[in-house]
């Protein structure tokens, strides 16, 4: 009876050996892939490390500059500046309105007559100097 089971046990052992060889090959493949992954990550870290450090340094500089600008903006009197701009605009508007009033007050007819009279006086004098 035991002799009858012996060939079955041997077949089972051979089957297990075959699967163990497959498992060994798969473990070797996984180990190789893991080694490639580790080498790739290490190379990337070595290559990109200085660049990442530069980016972090630049980020820190920008952050400090932004904090400085924010603190300067806190001290600015925006309402006072807007009031000054508003006053400036009002003064400019008043000046422009005054200039328009003065331009409208000019008598164009009289001005044209004065220009014509001046032309009539200067025209004969200019003919004297042309010769």
Tab-separated table of C-alpha atoms in Angstrom:
chain	number	residue	atom	x	y	z
A	1	UNK	CA	0.000	0.000	0.000
A	2	UNK	CA	2.771	2.333	0.783
A	3	UNK	CA	4.456	1.362	-2.427
A	4	UNK	CA	1.352	2.399	-4.335
A	5	UNK	CA	1.461	5.849	-2.800
A	6	UNK	CA	5.153	6.319	-3.421
A	7	UNK	CA	4.792	7.175	-7.156
A	8	UNK	CA	2.021	9.651	-6.280
A	9	UNK	CA	4.204	11.310	-3.677
A	10	UNK	CA	7.103	11.502	-6.121
A	11	UNK	CA	4.819	13.072	-8.746
A	12	UNK	CA	3.586	15.562	-6.154
A	13	UNK	CA	7.145	16.422	-5.192
A	14	UNK	CA	8.101	16.922	-8.825
A	15	UNK	CA	5.059	19.158	-9.287
A	16	UNK	CA	6.037	21.163	-6.194
A	17	UNK	CA	9.625	21.410	-7.431
A	18	UNK	CA	8.402	22.767	-10.755
A	19	UNK	CA	6.290	25.410	-9.013
A	20	UNK	CA	9.143	26.300	-6.701
A	21	UNK	CA	11.381	26.888	-9.736
A	22	UNK	CA	8.714	29.166	-11.221
A	23	UNK	CA	8.430	30.991	-7.903
A	24	UNK	CA	12.199	31.374	-7.775
A	25	UNK	CA	12.249	32.848	-11.295
A	26	UNK	CA	9.448	35.255	-10.432
A	27	UNK	CA	11.239	36.327	-7.251
A	28	UNK	CA	14.421	36.914	-9.281
A	29	UNK	CA	12.426	38.974	-11.783
A	30	UNK	CA	10.780	41.006	-9.000
A	31	UNK	CA	14.159	41.529	-7.350
A	32	UNK	CA	15.646	42.749	-10.645
A	33	UNK	CA	12.752	45.141	-11.213
A	34	UNK	CA	13.043	46.411	-7.643
A	35	UNK	CA	16.786	46.962	-8.144
A	36	UNK	CA	16.115	48.924	-11.360
A	37	UNK	CA	13.499	51.014	-9.524
A	38	UNK	CA	15.894	51.749	-6.653
A	39	UNK	CA	18.690	52.725	-9.054
A	40	UNK	CA	16.313	54.984	-11.011
A	41	UNK	CA	15.046	56.722	-7.889
A	42	UNK	CA	18.589	57.175	-6.575
A	43	UNK	CA	19.800	58.619	-9.897
A	44	UNK	CA	16.813	60.955	-10.058
A	45	UNK	CA	17.435	62.124	-6.509
A	46	UNK	CA	21.102	62.768	-7.245
A	47	UNK	CA	20.326	64.545	-10.509
A	48	UNK	CA	17.330	66.568	-9.329
A	49	UNK	CA	18.544	67.226	-5.787
A	50	UNK	CA	20.486	70.426	-6.573
A	51	UNK	CA	17.663	71.722	-8.750
A	52	UNK	CA	15.123	71.082	-6.015
A	53	UNK	CA	17.389	72.866	-3.537
A	54	UNK	CA	17.581	75.885	-5.888
A	55	UNK	CA	13.807	75.944	-6.255
A	56	UNK	CA	13.368	75.822	-2.491
A	57	UNK	CA	15.891	78.619	-2.035
A	58	UNK	CA	14.108	80.757	-4.639
A	59	UNK	CA	10.778	80.009	-2.979
A	60	UNK	CA	12.139	81.156	0.360
A	61	UNK	CA	13.444	84.374	-1.202
A	62	UNK	CA	10.108	85.077	-2.876
A	63	UNK	CA	8.278	84.380	0.374
A	64	UNK	CA	10.502	86.820	2.257
A	65	UNK	CA	9.968	89.460	-0.440
A	66	UNK	CA	6.207	88.965	-0.319
A	67	UNK	CA	6.228	89.311	3.455
A	68	UNK	CA	8.239	92.534	3.126
A	69	UNK	CA	5.823	93.944	0.531
A	70	UNK	CA	2.839	92.937	2.666
A	71	UNK	CA	4.293	94.673	5.699
A	72	UNK	CA	4.984	97.806	3.623
A	73	UNK	CA	1.444	97.782	2.280
A	74	UNK	CA	0.074	97.578	5.813
A	75	UNK	CA	1.727	100.913	6.581
A	76	UNK	CA	0.273	102.676	3.543
A	77	UNK	CA	-2.553	105.135	4.163
A	78	UNK	CA	-4.730	104.218	1.200
A	79	UNK	CA	-7.666	106.376	2.271
A	80	UNK	CA	-5.341	109.375	2.563
A	81	UNK	CA	-3.873	108.669	-0.860
A	82	UNK	CA	-7.342	108.391	-2.378
A	83	UNK	CA	-8.341	111.656	-0.732
A	84	UNK	CA	-5.242	113.347	-2.207
A	85	UNK	CA	-6.045	111.958	-5.665
A	86	UNK	CA	-9.639	113.118	-5.302
A	87	UNK	CA	-8.463	116.614	-4.326
A	88	UNK	CA	-6.082	116.687	-7.274
A	89	UNK	CA	-8.862	115.693	-9.667
A	90	UNK	CA	-11.180	118.352	-8.197
A	91	UNK	CA	-8.492	121.051	-8.502
A	92	UNK	CA	-7.758	120.017	-12.083
A	93	UNK	CA	-11.427	120.086	-12.949
A	94	UNK	CA	-11.784	123.581	-11.495
A	95	UNK	CA	-8.731	124.790	-13.445
A	96	UNK	CA	-10.026	123.336	-16.701
A	97	UNK	CA	-13.446	124.915	-16.146
A	98	UNK	CA	-11.816	128.297	-15.483
A	99	UNK	CA	-9.748	127.968	-18.670
A	100	UNK	CA	-12.904	127.130	-20.640
A	101	UNK	CA	-14.683	130.173	-19.219
A	102	UNK	CA	-11.780	132.405	-20.220
A	103	UNK	CA	-11.699	130.913	-23.719
A	104	UNK	CA	-15.438	131.484	-24.080
A	105	UNK	CA	-15.002	135.076	-22.920
A	106	UNK	CA	-12.671	135.849	-25.826
A	107	UNK	CA	-14.417	137.914	-28.488
A	108	UNK	CA	-13.534	136.054	-31.686
A	109	UNK	CA	-14.811	138.861	-33.925
A	110	UNK	CA	-12.549	141.429	-32.293
A	111	UNK	CA	-9.621	139.022	-32.381
A	112	UNK	CA	-10.123	138.389	-36.099
A	113	UNK	CA	-10.300	142.121	-36.774
A	114	UNK	CA	-7.102	142.696	-34.795
A	115	UNK	CA	-5.329	139.945	-36.729
A	116	UNK	CA	-6.542	141.401	-40.026
A	117	UNK	CA	-5.344	144.877	-39.039
A	118	UNK	CA	-1.979	143.494	-38.032
A	119	UNK	CA	-1.726	141.683	-41.368
A	120	UNK	CA	-2.486	144.858	-43.291
A	121	UNK	CA	0.263	146.701	-41.399
A	122	UNK	CA	2.887	143.978	-41.670
A	123	UNK	CA	2.241	143.019	-45.305
A	124	UNK	CA	3.668	146.261	-46.790
A	125	UNK	CA	6.592	146.116	-44.350
A	126	UNK	CA	7.380	142.578	-45.361
A	127	UNK	CA	7.509	143.573	-49.024
A	128	UNK	CA	10.138	146.197	-48.102
A	129	UNK	CA	12.371	143.603	-46.455
A	130	UNK	CA	12.054	141.097	-49.295
A	131	UNK	CA	13.913	143.323	-51.684
